[in-house]
Coordinates of C-alpha atoms in Angstrom, one line a residue:
Chain A
M716 CA 0.0 0.0 0.0
A717 CA 1.9 2.9 -1.3
A718 CA 0.8 6.5 -1.5
E719 CA -2.8 6.6 -0.4
A720 CA -3.1 9.9 1.3
L721 CA -3.6 9.6 5.0
L722 CA -4.3 13.2 5.7
H723 CA -5.7 15.8 3.3
V724 CA -5.2 19.4 4.3
R725 CA -7.3 22.1 2.7
V726 CA -8.4 25.6 3.6
E727 CA -12.1 26.5 3.4
G728 CA -12.3 30.3 4.0
R729 CA -11.0 30.9 7.6
R730 CA -11.2 27.1 8.4
L731 CA -8.5 24.5 8.1
V732 CA -10.1 21.2 7.2
L733 CA -8.0 18.1 8.0
D734 CA -9.4 15.0 6.3
A735 CA -8.0 11.8 7.9
A736 CA -8.4 8.9 5.6
G737 CA -7.5 5.2 5.2
G738 CA -5.9 3.2 8.1
W739 CA -4.5 5.1 11.0
V740 CA -2.6 2.2 12.5
A741 CA 0.7 1.5 14.2
A742 CA 2.3 0.0 11.1
R743 CA 2.1 3.4 9.4
A744 CA 2.8 5.5 12.5
S745 CA 5.9 7.2 11.3
E746 CA 4.2 8.5 8.1
I747 CA 1.2 9.7 10.0
E748 CA 3.3 11.3 12.7
A749 CA 5.3 13.2 10.1
L750 CA 2.0 14.5 8.5
V751 CA 0.6 15.4 11.9
E752 CA 3.7 17.3 12.9
G753 CA 3.8 19.1 9.5
V754 CA 0.3 20.6 9.8
F755 CA 1.1 23.2 12.5
R756 CA 4.8 23.7 11.8
K757 CA 4.1 27.1 10.5
R758 CA 0.9 28.7 11.7
P759 CA -1.8 28.5 9.0
A760 CA -3.8 31.7 8.5
V761 CA -7.1 30.4 9.8
D762 CA -9.3 30.8 12.8
A763 CA -10.6 27.3 13.3
V764 CA -9.7 23.7 12.6
E765 CA -12.0 20.9 11.6
I766 CA -10.7 17.3 11.9
N767 CA -12.9 15.2 9.7
L768 CA -12.8 11.4 10.3
T769 CA -15.5 10.4 7.8
H770 CA -13.0 8.6 5.5
L771 CA -11.2 6.8 8.3
E772 CA -11.3 3.1 7.7
R773 CA -9.2 1.6 10.5
L774 CA -8.0 3.0 13.8
D775 CA -5.9 1.6 16.6
T776 CA -4.5 3.2 19.8
V777 CA -1.5 4.7 18.0
G778 CA -3.7 6.2 15.3
A779 CA -6.2 7.5 17.9
W780 CA -3.5 9.1 19.9
L781 CA -2.1 10.8 16.8
I782 CA -5.6 12.3 16.1
E783 CA -5.7 13.4 19.7
R784 CA -2.2 15.0 19.3
L785 CA -3.5 16.8 16.2
R786 CA -6.5 18.1 18.2
R787 CA -4.2 19.2 21.1
A788 CA -1.8 20.9 18.8
A789 CA -4.7 22.9 17.3
G790 CA -6.0 23.6 20.7
D791 CA -2.6 24.9 21.8
A792 CA -2.6 27.2 18.8
K793 CA -6.0 28.6 19.9
L794 CA -7.7 27.3 16.7
Y795 CA -10.8 25.8 18.3
P796 CA -10.5 22.2 16.9
E797 CA -13.6 20.3 16.2
I798 CA -13.7 16.6 15.4
V799 CA -16.5 15.6 13.0
G800 CA -17.6 12.4 11.3
I801 CA -16.6 10.1 14.1
D802 CA -17.6 6.5 13.4
P803 CA -19.4 5.1 16.5
R804 CA -16.9 2.2 16.6
F805 CA -14.0 4.6 17.0
K806 CA -15.7 6.8 19.5
V807 CA -14.8 4.9 22.7
L808 CA -11.1 4.6 21.7
L809 CA -10.9 8.3 20.9
D810 CA -12.5 9.2 24.2
E811 CA -10.1 6.9 26.0
V812 CA -7.0 8.5 24.5
A813 CA -8.4 12.0 25.0
I814 CA -8.0 11.6 28.8
S815 CA -4.5 10.2 28.7
N816 CA -1.1 11.9 28.5
K817 CA -2.5 15.0 30.2
E818 CA 1.0 15.9 31.2
P819 CA 4.0 15.2 29.0
P820 CA 5.8 12.1 30.2
H821 CA 8.8 13.1 32.3
P822 CA 12.1 12.8 30.4
H823 CA 14.7 10.3 31.6
P824 CA 16.8 12.1 34.2
R825 CA 20.1 12.9 32.7
K826 CA 23.1 14.2 34.5
G827 CA 26.5 15.1 33.1
A828 CA 29.1 12.3 32.6
L829 CA 31.3 13.7 35.3
I830 CA 28.5 13.8 37.9
D831 CA 27.5 10.3 36.9
F832 CA 31.0 9.1 37.3
L833 CA 31.4 10.8 40.7
E834 CA 28.1 9.4 41.8
H835 CA 29.2 5.9 40.9
V836 CA 32.4 6.3 42.7
G837 CA 30.6 7.5 45.8
I838 CA 28.1 4.7 45.7
A839 CA 30.9 2.1 45.2
V840 CA 32.8 3.5 48.3
A841 CA 29.6 3.4 50.4
E842 CA 29.1 -0.1 49.2
V843 CA 32.5 -1.2 50.4
G844 CA 31.6 0.1 53.9
K845 CA 28.3 -1.7 53.8
D846 CA 29.9 -4.9 52.7
L847 CA 32.3 -4.8 55.6
S848 CA 29.6 -4.1 58.1
S849 CA 27.3 -6.8 56.7
I850 CA 30.1 -9.4 56.7
V851 CA 30.9 -8.5 60.3
Q852 CA 27.3 -8.6 61.3
F853 CA 26.7 -11.9 59.5
T854 CA 29.8 -13.4 61.1
G855 CA 28.3 -12.5 64.5
E856 CA 25.0 -14.2 63.6
V857 CA 26.9 -17.3 62.5
V858 CA 28.9 -17.3 65.8
V859 CA 25.7 -17.0 67.8
A860 CA 24.1 -19.8 65.9
S861 CA 27.2 -22.0 66.3
G862 CA 27.0 -21.3 70.0
R863 CA 23.5 -22.4 70.2
V864 CA 24.3 -25.6 68.3
L865 CA 27.3 -26.2 70.6
L866 CA 25.1 -26.0 73.6
A867 CA 22.6 -28.4 72.0
P868 CA 24.5 -30.6 69.6
M869 CA 21.3 -32.4 68.6
R870 CA 20.3 -29.3 66.7
L871 CA 23.2 -29.7 64.3
R872 CA 21.9 -30.8 60.9
F873 CA 24.1 -33.7 60.3
T874 CA 22.3 -35.0 57.2
S875 CA 22.4 -31.6 55.6
I876 CA 26.2 -31.3 56.3
V877 CA 26.9 -34.7 54.7
H878 CA 24.8 -33.7 51.7
H879 CA 26.7 -30.5 51.2
L880 CA 30.0 -32.2 51.9
D881 CA 29.2 -34.6 49.0
R882 CA 28.4 -31.6 46.7
V883 CA 31.3 -29.3 47.5
G884 CA 33.8 -31.9 48.5
F885 CA 33.5 -35.3 47.0
R886 CA 32.2 -34.2 43.6
A887 CA 34.9 -31.5 43.3
V888 CA 37.7 -34.1 43.5
P889 CA 38.0 -34.9 39.8
I890 CA 38.3 -31.2 38.7
I891 CA 40.6 -30.3 41.6
V892 CA 42.9 -33.2 40.8
L893 CA 43.0 -32.3 37.1
I894 CA 43.7 -28.6 37.6
N895 CA 46.3 -29.1 40.3
F896 CA 48.0 -31.9 38.3
L897 CA 48.3 -29.5 35.4
I898 CA 49.6 -26.6 37.6
G899 CA 52.2 -28.8 39.2
A900 CA 53.3 -30.0 35.8
I901 CA 53.6 -26.5 34.4
L902 CA 55.5 -25.3 37.4
A903 CA 58.0 -28.1 37.0
Q904 CA 58.4 -27.6 33.3
Q905 CA 59.0 -23.9 33.7
G906 CA 61.4 -24.5 36.5
I907 CA 63.4 -27.0 34.6
F908 CA 63.5 -24.9 31.5
H909 CA 64.9 -21.9 33.3
F910 CA 67.1 -23.6 36.0
R911 CA 68.8 -25.7 33.3
R912 CA 70.7 -22.6 32.3
F913 CA 72.4 -22.5 35.7
G914 CA 72.7 -26.2 35.9
A915 CA 70.4 -26.2 38.9
E916 CA 67.6 -28.4 37.6
T917 CA 67.4 -30.4 40.8
F918 CA 66.3 -27.3 42.7
V919 CA 63.1 -27.6 40.7
V920 CA 62.0 -30.2 43.2
D921 CA 62.5 -27.8 46.1
M922 CA 60.6 -25.1 44.2
V923 CA 57.7 -27.3 43.2
G924 CA 57.5 -28.9 46.6
I925 CA 57.5 -25.7 48.7
L926 CA 55.4 -23.6 46.3
V927 CA 52.7 -26.3 46.0
L928 CA 52.5 -27.2 49.7
R929 CA 52.8 -23.6 51.0
E930 CA 50.9 -21.5 48.5
V931 CA 49.7 -22.8 45.2
G932 CA 47.8 -25.9 46.4
V933 CA 45.6 -24.1 48.8
L934 CA 45.1 -21.1 46.6
I935 CA 44.1 -23.0 43.5
V936 CA 41.6 -25.1 45.6
S937 CA 40.2 -22.0 47.2
I938 CA 39.7 -20.2 43.9
M939 CA 38.1 -23.3 42.4
L940 CA 35.7 -23.7 45.3
A941 CA 34.9 -19.9 45.3
G942 CA 33.9 -20.3 41.7
R943 CA 32.3 -23.7 42.0
S944 CA 30.6 -23.8 45.4
G945 CA 30.5 -20.2 46.5
S946 CA 28.5 -19.2 43.5
A947 CA 26.2 -22.1 44.0
Y948 CA 25.6 -21.1 47.6
T949 CA 24.8 -17.5 46.6
A950 CA 22.4 -18.5 43.9
E951 CA 20.6 -21.1 46.1
L952 CA 20.2 -18.8 49.1
G953 CA 19.3 -15.9 46.8
S954 CA 16.5 -17.7 45.0
M955 CA 15.3 -19.1 48.4
K956 CA 15.1 -15.6 49.6
M957 CA 13.3 -14.4 46.5
R958 CA 10.6 -17.1 47.0
E959 CA 10.2 -16.2 50.6
E960 CA 11.5 -19.6 51.7
M961 CA 13.6 -18.0 54.4
D962 CA 10.6 -16.1 55.8
A963 CA 8.7 -19.4 55.8
L964 CA 11.4 -21.0 57.9
R965 CA 11.5 -18.1 60.2
V966 CA 7.8 -18.1 60.9
M967 CA 7.9 -21.8 61.6
G968 CA 10.4 -21.0 64.4
F969 CA 13.6 -22.0 62.6
D970 CA 16.6 -19.8 62.3
P971 CA 17.7 -19.7 58.6
V972 CA 21.3 -19.2 59.6
E973 CA 21.2 -22.4 61.7
V974 CA 19.2 -24.5 59.1
L975 CA 20.6 -23.3 55.8
I976 CA 23.9 -21.5 56.4
L977 CA 25.7 -23.4 59.2
P978 CA 25.6 -26.7 57.4
R979 CA 26.9 -25.1 54.2
L980 CA 29.7 -23.3 56.1
I981 CA 30.7 -26.4 58.0
A982 CA 30.7 -28.5 54.9
L983 CA 33.0 -26.0 53.1
I984 CA 35.3 -25.7 56.1
V985 CA 35.7 -29.5 56.2
A986 CA 35.9 -29.9 52.5
L987 CA 38.5 -27.3 51.6
P988 CA 41.4 -28.7 53.7
L989 CA 40.7 -32.2 52.5
L990 CA 40.6 -31.0 48.9
T991 CA 43.9 -29.1 49.5
I992 CA 45.6 -32.4 50.5
V993 CA 44.2 -34.1 47.4
G994 CA 45.1 -31.2 45.2
S995 CA 48.6 -30.8 46.6
L996 CA 49.3 -34.5 46.0
A997 CA 48.0 -34.2 42.5
A998 CA 50.3 -31.2 41.9
L999 CA 53.3 -33.1 43.2
V1000 CA 52.5 -36.0 41.0
G1001 CA 52.2 -33.6 38.0
G1002 CA 55.6 -32.0 39.0
G1003 CA 57.2 -35.4 39.5
L1004 CA 56.0 -36.7 36.2
V1005 CA 57.3 -33.8 34.2
S1006 CA 60.6 -33.9 36.1
W1007 CA 60.9 -37.6 35.0
V1008 CA 59.8 -37.2 31.4
Y1009 CA 61.2 -33.7 30.6
G1010 CA 63.9 -33.2 33.2
G1011 CA 65.2 -36.7 33.2
F1012 CA 65.4 -37.5 36.9
P1013 CA 63.6 -40.6 38.0
P1014 CA 60.9 -40.7 40.7
E1015 CA 63.3 -42.0 43.4
V1016 CA 65.5 -38.9 43.0
F1017 CA 62.5 -36.6 43.0
L1018 CA 61.2 -38.2 46.2
D1019 CA 64.6 -38.0 47.9
R1020 CA 65.0 -34.3 47.1
L1021 CA 61.5 -33.6 48.2
R1022 CA 62.1 -35.2 51.5
E1023 CA 65.1 -32.9 52.1
A1024 CA 63.4 -29.8 50.7
V1025 CA 60.1 -30.0 52.5
T1026 CA 59.7 -30.0 56.2
L1027 CA 56.5 -30.6 58.2
D1028 CA 56.3 -26.8 58.8
T1029 CA 55.9 -26.3 55.0
I1030 CA 52.9 -28.5 55.0
K1031 CA 51.5 -27.0 58.2
V1032 CA 51.8 -23.5 56.8
G1033 CA 49.8 -24.5 53.8
M1034 CA 47.2 -26.5 55.6
I1035 CA 46.5 -24.0 58.4
K1036 CA 45.3 -21.5 55.8
A1037 CA 42.7 -23.8 54.3
P1038 CA 39.9 -23.5 56.9
F1039 CA 40.3 -19.7 57.0
M1040 CA 40.0 -19.6 53.2
A1041 CA 36.9 -21.8 53.4
A1042 CA 35.3 -19.5 56.1
V1043 CA 35.9 -16.4 53.9
I1044 CA 34.4 -18.0 50.8
G1045 CA 31.4 -19.4 52.7
L1046 CA 30.7 -16.1 54.6
V1047 CA 31.0 -14.0 51.5
A1048 CA 28.8 -16.4 49.5
C1049 CA 26.1 -16.5 52.2
V1050 CA 26.1 -12.8 52.8
E1051 CA 25.7 -12.1 49.1
G1052 CA 22.9 -14.7 48.8
L1053 CA 21.0 -13.0 51.6
R1054 CA 21.3 -9.7 49.9
V1055 CA 19.5 -10.8 46.7
E1056 CA 16.3 -8.8 46.1
G1057 CA 13.3 -9.4 43.8
S1058 CA 14.8 -9.5 40.3
A1059 CA 16.6 -12.1 38.3
E1060 CA 19.2 -9.4 37.6
S1061 CA 19.9 -9.0 41.2
L1062 CA 20.5 -12.7 41.6
G1063 CA 23.0 -12.6 38.8
E1064 CA 24.7 -9.6 40.2
H1065 CA 25.1 -11.0 43.7
T1066 CA 26.4 -14.3 42.3
T1067 CA 29.1 -12.5 40.4
N1068 CA 29.9 -10.4 43.4
S1069 CA 30.2 -13.4 45.5
V1070 CA 32.8 -15.1 43.3
V1071 CA 34.8 -11.9 42.7
K1072 CA 34.8 -10.8 46.3
S1073 CA 35.7 -14.2 47.7
I1074 CA 38.6 -14.7 45.3
F1075 CA 39.8 -11.2 46.1
L1076 CA 39.6 -11.8 49.8
V1077 CA 41.3 -15.2 49.6
I1078 CA 44.3 -13.6 47.9
V1079 CA 44.4 -10.8 50.4
L1080 CA 44.2 -13.2 53.2
D1081 CA 47.0 -15.3 51.7
G1082 CA 49.1 -12.1 51.6
F1083 CA 48.4 -11.5 55.3
F1084 CA 49.4 -15.1 56.1
A1085 CA 52.6 -14.7 54.2
V1086 CA 53.5 -11.6 56.2
F1087 CA 52.6 -13.3 59.4
F1088 CA 54.7 -16.4 58.8
A1089 CA 57.6 -14.3 57.6
A1090 CA 57.4 -12.4 60.9
I1091 CA 57.4 -15.5 63.1
G1092 CA 60.2 -16.9 60.9
V1093 CA 58.6 -20.1 59.5
Chain B
M67 CA -26.5 -11.9 28.0
A68 CA -25.8 -10.3 24.6
K69 CA -23.5 -7.3 24.9
S70 CA -23.3 -4.6 22.4
K71 CA -20.1 -4.8 20.4
T72 CA -19.2 -1.3 19.6
N73 CA -16.1 -2.1 17.7
G74 CA -17.6 -5.2 16.1
V75 CA -15.9 -4.6 12.8
N76 CA -16.4 -8.2 11.6
G77 CA -18.8 -9.4 14.3
G78 CA -19.6 -13.1 14.3
E79 CA -16.5 -14.2 12.5
T80 CA -14.7 -17.2 14.1
V81 CA -11.3 -16.2 15.4
I82 CA -10.3 -19.5 17.1
R83 CA -11.4 -22.9 16.1
V84 CA -10.0 -26.0 18.0
R85 CA -10.8 -29.5 16.6
G86 CA -9.9 -32.7 18.4
L87 CA -7.0 -31.3 20.3
V88 CA -5.0 -33.9 22.2
S89 CA -2.0 -32.7 24.2
G90 CA -0.2 -33.3 27.4
F91 CA 3.3 -33.5 28.8
H92 CA 5.7 -36.1 30.2
G93 CA 4.0 -38.7 28.0
V94 CA 0.7 -38.3 29.8
S95 CA -2.2 -37.0 27.8
V96 CA -4.1 -34.2 29.6
L97 CA -6.4 -33.1 26.8
K98 CA -8.2 -35.9 25.2
G99 CA -10.0 -34.4 22.2
V100 CA -11.1 -30.8 22.8
D101 CA -13.4 -29.0 20.4
F102 CA -14.6 -25.4 20.6
E103 CA -14.9 -22.2 18.7
I104 CA -14.5 -18.6 19.7
K105 CA -16.1 -15.8 17.7
H106 CA -14.9 -12.3 17.3
G107 CA -15.7 -10.0 20.3
E108 CA -16.6 -12.8 22.7
V109 CA -15.4 -12.9 26.3
I110 CA -14.8 -16.6 27.0
G111 CA -14.2 -18.0 30.5
L112 CA -12.4 -21.3 30.8
V113 CA -13.1 -23.3 34.0
G114 CA -12.0 -26.7 35.1
A115 CA -10.7 -28.5 38.1
S116 CA -7.1 -28.0 39.1
G117 CA -5.0 -30.3 36.9
G118 CA -7.9 -30.6 34.5
G119 CA -6.0 -29.2 31.6
K120 CA -6.8 -25.5 31.6
S121 CA -3.1 -24.5 31.5
V122 CA -2.3 -27.2 29.0
L123 CA -5.1 -25.9 26.7
T124 CA -4.0 -22.3 27.0
R125 CA -0.4 -23.1 26.5
S126 CA -1.3 -25.2 23.4
L127 CA -3.3 -22.4 22.0
I128 CA -0.6 -19.9 22.2
G129 CA 2.0 -22.3 21.0
L130 CA 4.1 -22.9 24.1
L131 CA 3.2 -26.6 24.2
P132 CA 3.3 -28.8 21.2
K133 CA 0.1 -30.6 20.6
W134 CA -0.1 -34.3 19.8
S135 CA -3.0 -34.2 17.4
G136 CA -6.0 -32.2 16.3
S137 CA -6.0 -28.7 14.8
I138 CA -5.9 -25.2 16.0
E139 CA -7.1 -22.4 13.6
V140 CA -6.5 -18.8 14.5
F141 CA -8.0 -16.1 12.2
G142 CA -8.9 -18.9 9.9
R143 CA -5.4 -20.2 9.4
D144 CA -4.3 -23.6 10.6
L145 CA -1.3 -23.0 12.8
D146 CA 0.4 -26.2 11.6
K147 CA 0.2 -25.3 7.9
I148 CA 1.7 -21.8 7.9
E149 CA 5.2 -20.6 7.7
E150 CA 7.2 -19.1 10.5
R151 CA 6.8 -15.6 9.2
E152 CA 3.0 -15.9 9.1
R153 CA 3.0 -17.5 12.5
Q154 CA 4.9 -14.5 13.9
A155 CA 2.5 -12.2 12.3
I156 CA -0.4 -14.0 14.0
E157 CA 1.4 -14.0 17.3
R158 CA 1.6 -10.2 17.1
R159 CA -2.2 -10.2 16.8
W160 CA -2.7 -11.7 20.3
G161 CA -1.6 -10.6 23.7
V162 CA -1.0 -12.8 26.7
L163 CA -1.3 -12.0 30.3
F164 CA 0.6 -14.6 32.4
Q165 CA -0.6 -15.6 35.8
G166 CA 2.4 -14.1 37.6
G167 CA 2.6 -11.1 35.2
A168 CA 6.0 -12.3 33.8
L169 CA 7.2 -8.8 33.6
F170 CA 10.9 -8.5 32.6
S171 CA 12.5 -8.0 36.0
S172 CA 15.5 -6.1 34.7
L173 CA 13.4 -3.5 32.8
T174 CA 11.4 -0.6 34.2
V175 CA 7.6 -0.5 33.8
R176 CA 8.1 2.0 31.0
Q177 CA 10.5 -0.3 29.2
N178 CA 8.4 -3.4 29.8
V179 CA 5.4 -1.7 28.0
Q180 CA 7.6 -0.3 25.3
F181 CA 9.4 -3.5 24.6
P182 CA 6.9 -5.1 22.2
M183 CA 6.4 -1.8 20.4
R184 CA 10.1 -1.1 20.1
E185 CA 10.7 -4.5 18.6
N186 CA 7.8 -4.7 16.2
L187 CA 6.9 -1.2 15.2
S188 CA 9.0 1.7 14.0
L189 CA 7.7 4.5 16.3
S190 CA 9.5 7.7 17.1
N191 CA 10.8 8.0 20.7
R192 CA 8.2 10.6 21.5
L193 CA 5.4 8.5 20.2
L194 CA 6.8 5.4 22.1
E195 CA 6.7 7.4 25.3
E196 CA 3.2 8.8 24.7
I197 CA 1.7 5.4 23.7
A198 CA 3.3 3.6 26.6
L199 CA 1.8 6.2 29.0
A200 CA -1.6 6.0 27.3
K201 CA -1.6 2.2 27.7
L202 CA -0.7 2.5 31.3
E203 CA -3.4 5.1 31.9
M204 CA -5.9 2.9 30.1
V205 CA -5.3 0.1 32.6
G206 CA -5.7 2.5 35.4
L207 CA -2.1 3.2 36.4
H208 CA -0.6 6.6 37.2
R209 CA 2.4 8.0 35.5
D210 CA 4.4 7.7 38.7
V211 CA 4.9 4.0 38.1
L212 CA 6.7 4.6 34.8
D213 CA 10.2 4.4 36.2
K214 CA 9.6 1.7 38.9
M215 CA 11.1 -1.7 38.6
P216 CA 8.7 -4.7 38.7
S217 CA 10.0 -5.8 42.1
E218 CA 8.8 -2.5 43.5
L219 CA 5.1 -3.0 42.5
S220 CA 2.2 -4.6 44.3
G221 CA 0.5 -7.7 43.0
G222 CA -2.4 -5.8 41.5
M223 CA -0.1 -3.3 39.8
V224 CA 2.0 -6.1 38.3
K225 CA -1.1 -7.5 36.7
R226 CA -2.1 -4.1 35.4
V227 CA 1.4 -3.4 33.9
A228 CA 1.4 -6.9 32.4
L229 CA -2.0 -6.2 30.9
A230 CA -0.7 -2.9 29.5
R231 CA 2.2 -4.8 28.0
A232 CA -0.2 -7.5 26.6
L233 CA -2.2 -4.6 25.0
A234 CA 0.9 -2.8 23.6
L235 CA 0.4 -4.0 20.1
D236 CA -3.4 -3.6 20.0
P237 CA -4.0 -7.3 19.9
E238 CA -7.2 -8.7 18.6
I239 CA -7.2 -11.7 21.0
L240 CA -6.3 -11.4 24.6
F241 CA -5.4 -14.5 26.6
L242 CA -5.6 -14.0 30.3
D243 CA -4.4 -16.7 32.8
E244 CA -6.2 -16.3 36.0
P245 CA -6.3 -12.5 35.8
T246 CA -7.9 -11.9 39.2
S247 CA -6.0 -14.5 41.2
G248 CA -4.1 -13.0 44.1
L249 CA -6.2 -9.8 44.0
D250 CA -8.6 -8.7 46.7
P251 CA -12.3 -8.8 45.7
I252 CA -12.4 -5.0 45.1
S253 CA -9.3 -5.0 42.9
A254 CA -10.6 -8.2 41.2
G255 CA -13.9 -6.5 40.5
D256 CA -12.1 -3.4 39.1
F257 CA -10.0 -5.7 37.0
D258 CA -13.1 -7.4 35.5
A259 CA -14.6 -4.0 34.8
L260 CA -11.3 -2.9 33.2
I261 CA -11.3 -6.0 31.0
M262 CA -14.8 -5.3 29.9
A263 CA -14.1 -1.7 29.2
L264 CA -11.1 -2.5 27.2
Q265 CA -12.9 -5.3 25.4
E266 CA -15.5 -2.7 24.3
T267 CA -12.9 0.0 23.5
L268 CA -10.5 -2.1 21.5
G269 CA -12.9 -4.7 20.2
L270 CA -11.0 -7.5 21.8
T271 CA -11.8 -11.2 21.9
V272 CA -10.9 -12.3 25.4
F273 CA -10.1 -15.9 26.4
M274 CA -9.6 -16.1 30.2
V275 CA -8.8 -18.9 32.5
T276 CA -10.4 -18.2 35.8
H277 CA -11.6 -19.6 39.0
D278 CA -13.3 -16.4 40.0
L279 CA -17.1 -16.9 40.0
D280 CA -17.6 -13.2 40.0
S281 CA -15.6 -12.8 36.8
L282 CA -17.6 -15.7 35.3
Y283 CA -20.9 -14.0 36.1
T284 CA -20.0 -10.4 35.3
A285 CA -17.4 -10.5 32.5
C286 CA -17.9 -13.7 30.5
D287 CA -20.3 -14.0 27.6
R288 CA -19.7 -17.7 27.4
I289 CA -18.1 -20.3 29.6
I290 CA -16.2 -23.4 28.5
A291 CA -15.9 -26.1 31.2
L292 CA -13.1 -28.6 31.0
A293 CA -13.0 -31.9 32.9
D294 CA -11.1 -35.1 32.3
G295 CA -9.5 -33.6 29.2
K296 CA -12.8 -32.9 27.4
V297 CA -15.2 -30.0 27.1
I298 CA -18.1 -31.0 29.4
A299 CA -20.2 -27.8 28.9
D300 CA -20.0 -24.8 26.6
G301 CA -22.5 -21.9 26.9
P302 CA -23.5 -18.9 28.9
I303 CA -23.7 -19.0 32.7
E304 CA -27.3 -20.3 32.6
T305 CA -26.1 -23.4 30.8
M306 CA -23.6 -24.0 33.5
L307 CA -26.2 -23.6 36.2
E308 CA -28.4 -26.1 34.6
A309 CA -25.7 -28.6 33.8
E310 CA -25.9 -32.1 35.2
H311 CA -22.2 -33.0 35.3
P312 CA -21.3 -33.6 39.0
W313 CA -18.2 -31.3 38.9
L314 CA -20.1 -28.4 37.4
K315 CA -22.9 -29.0 40.0
S316 CA -20.5 -28.7 42.9
Y317 CA -18.7 -25.8 41.2
F318 CA -21.7 -23.7 40.5
H319 CA -23.9 -24.8 43.4
G320 CA -21.3 -25.2 46.1
A321 CA -21.2 -23.0 49.2
R322 CA -19.3 -20.2 47.6
A323 CA -21.5 -20.2 44.5
Q324 CA -24.6 -20.2 46.7
S325 CA -23.5 -17.1 48.5
R326 CA -22.7 -15.5 45.2
S327 CA -26.1 -16.2 43.6
G328 CA -27.8 -15.3 46.9
A329 CA -26.1 -11.9 46.7
A330 CA -27.0 -11.5 43.1
A331 CA -30.7 -12.2 43.7

């Protein structure tokens, strides 16, 4: 349907007659809007406006609104608009749009880019403060709940702990073994490649052993669990909160922290050290294998060197960090889960925050431990 | 109760024709041969016991659930025998109000209502803003809600915004899934009145799944009752009241229905 005229404009004496014709429907809205806007662009030399709808064939809300806009434009120009020839089937719709949009819709609030930027920075800084206070507050709640459980151990949800242990611990074993094996292998390969220049290949064993047992093993496992289990905790708790499941627990007289969060935290605190042992062993196997195949010293030599290089302290330093890492990951994941609000977007945002923050805090914590152990000379 | 159809451009024309519809899910057939027709401008109420196939029927009609056999014709076109493009064109001619509103939670009210228009029509920004506000005002909302997020709205407001979104493209058929559930009786009554007013204004054909006896009495021209996967009664409220089927008897003559007809008398 090409150029059938939608709006005839003609002047009859001191009257402007606007003849709407054809289909005033959404599909042709841009054409109609241009015509409507064109009519009063320069003030016509008339005293009155007549809008004639006799030839209108079809009308929908968009079309009806554009007729109303035409009428209002004429009214604003003090041209006493009059609509004639209204088909009864269009009347209700025209009456309906006549009472809408009395005030223009408010524009989107727009500030300058600089103000926006400063506002964001301010909000972010305030968020950091809120984060800290909510983590502290939440830790308090967890301690109180643990205290209650310690006084009445029957309240501990053993089944739930085992269930979560299976999810975050046992089922994570394959991926943890694989990743740590690869990391151990890469460390050994790089070590051999660079130490060879000084003829110090055998020190690769010292490096791999100490690095894996003190730092890398626990860090890799923590980061994996933050991504794998922390995110799951946040998403679960968040969607439970969205569906008012937490409120349901509370009104039945249960404490959500005790029922939902404590088992998850305990499971994580038990699972992470265990996975660290498994992961570190896998990394040492990876390192050993590369030393054998690529570096050319057999497993007996590797084990001998390892026994000399690594003391029990090295292992203790690595292992002692594991439960703290687990606690940080668990606390951050649960806090973020409890802060989820109504929308799906909020759930996604808090899940992302959970992973990013827990990985960040794990690394910061590791730094503090490094400083601490250096100070006490271990 | 014949209502005057002010916008009855092509009154009496069949817009939906369902023949021998069999459908279900997880291998269990829920609908076992459903037949009915809906004419232009009618307001149809679909009733049935919980689990009786109301949702399956609605979801099959709007194409969310594949049917097993039978045919569904909308605007005289068999939905199986048309191409994707034509199907999309038909989908633009109906609006659906989901039970929970199904508003996009990451968009504001304004964006929710504008979404279908923005995607399907080429409107100027000014026109988009004005039409969105007009739609919201039609469903009885104030312009203050424009920039709210769906999570900030009350249940009744969510339903109204969802209705405004369903009406965004000026549909010819409106599917409503339990439009008054979760609303207080006053809001539910208002909502019925709103649907009737819009039906008249926009010349809609309305297909609503409902449990609300008041809606059935006041808003619906015709009621289709579904039990055991079949249509057991089809007609105006009087037909339902006279029906012999035990489920219909207890539905329309139960304690709640009694108090309703007592109040009406």
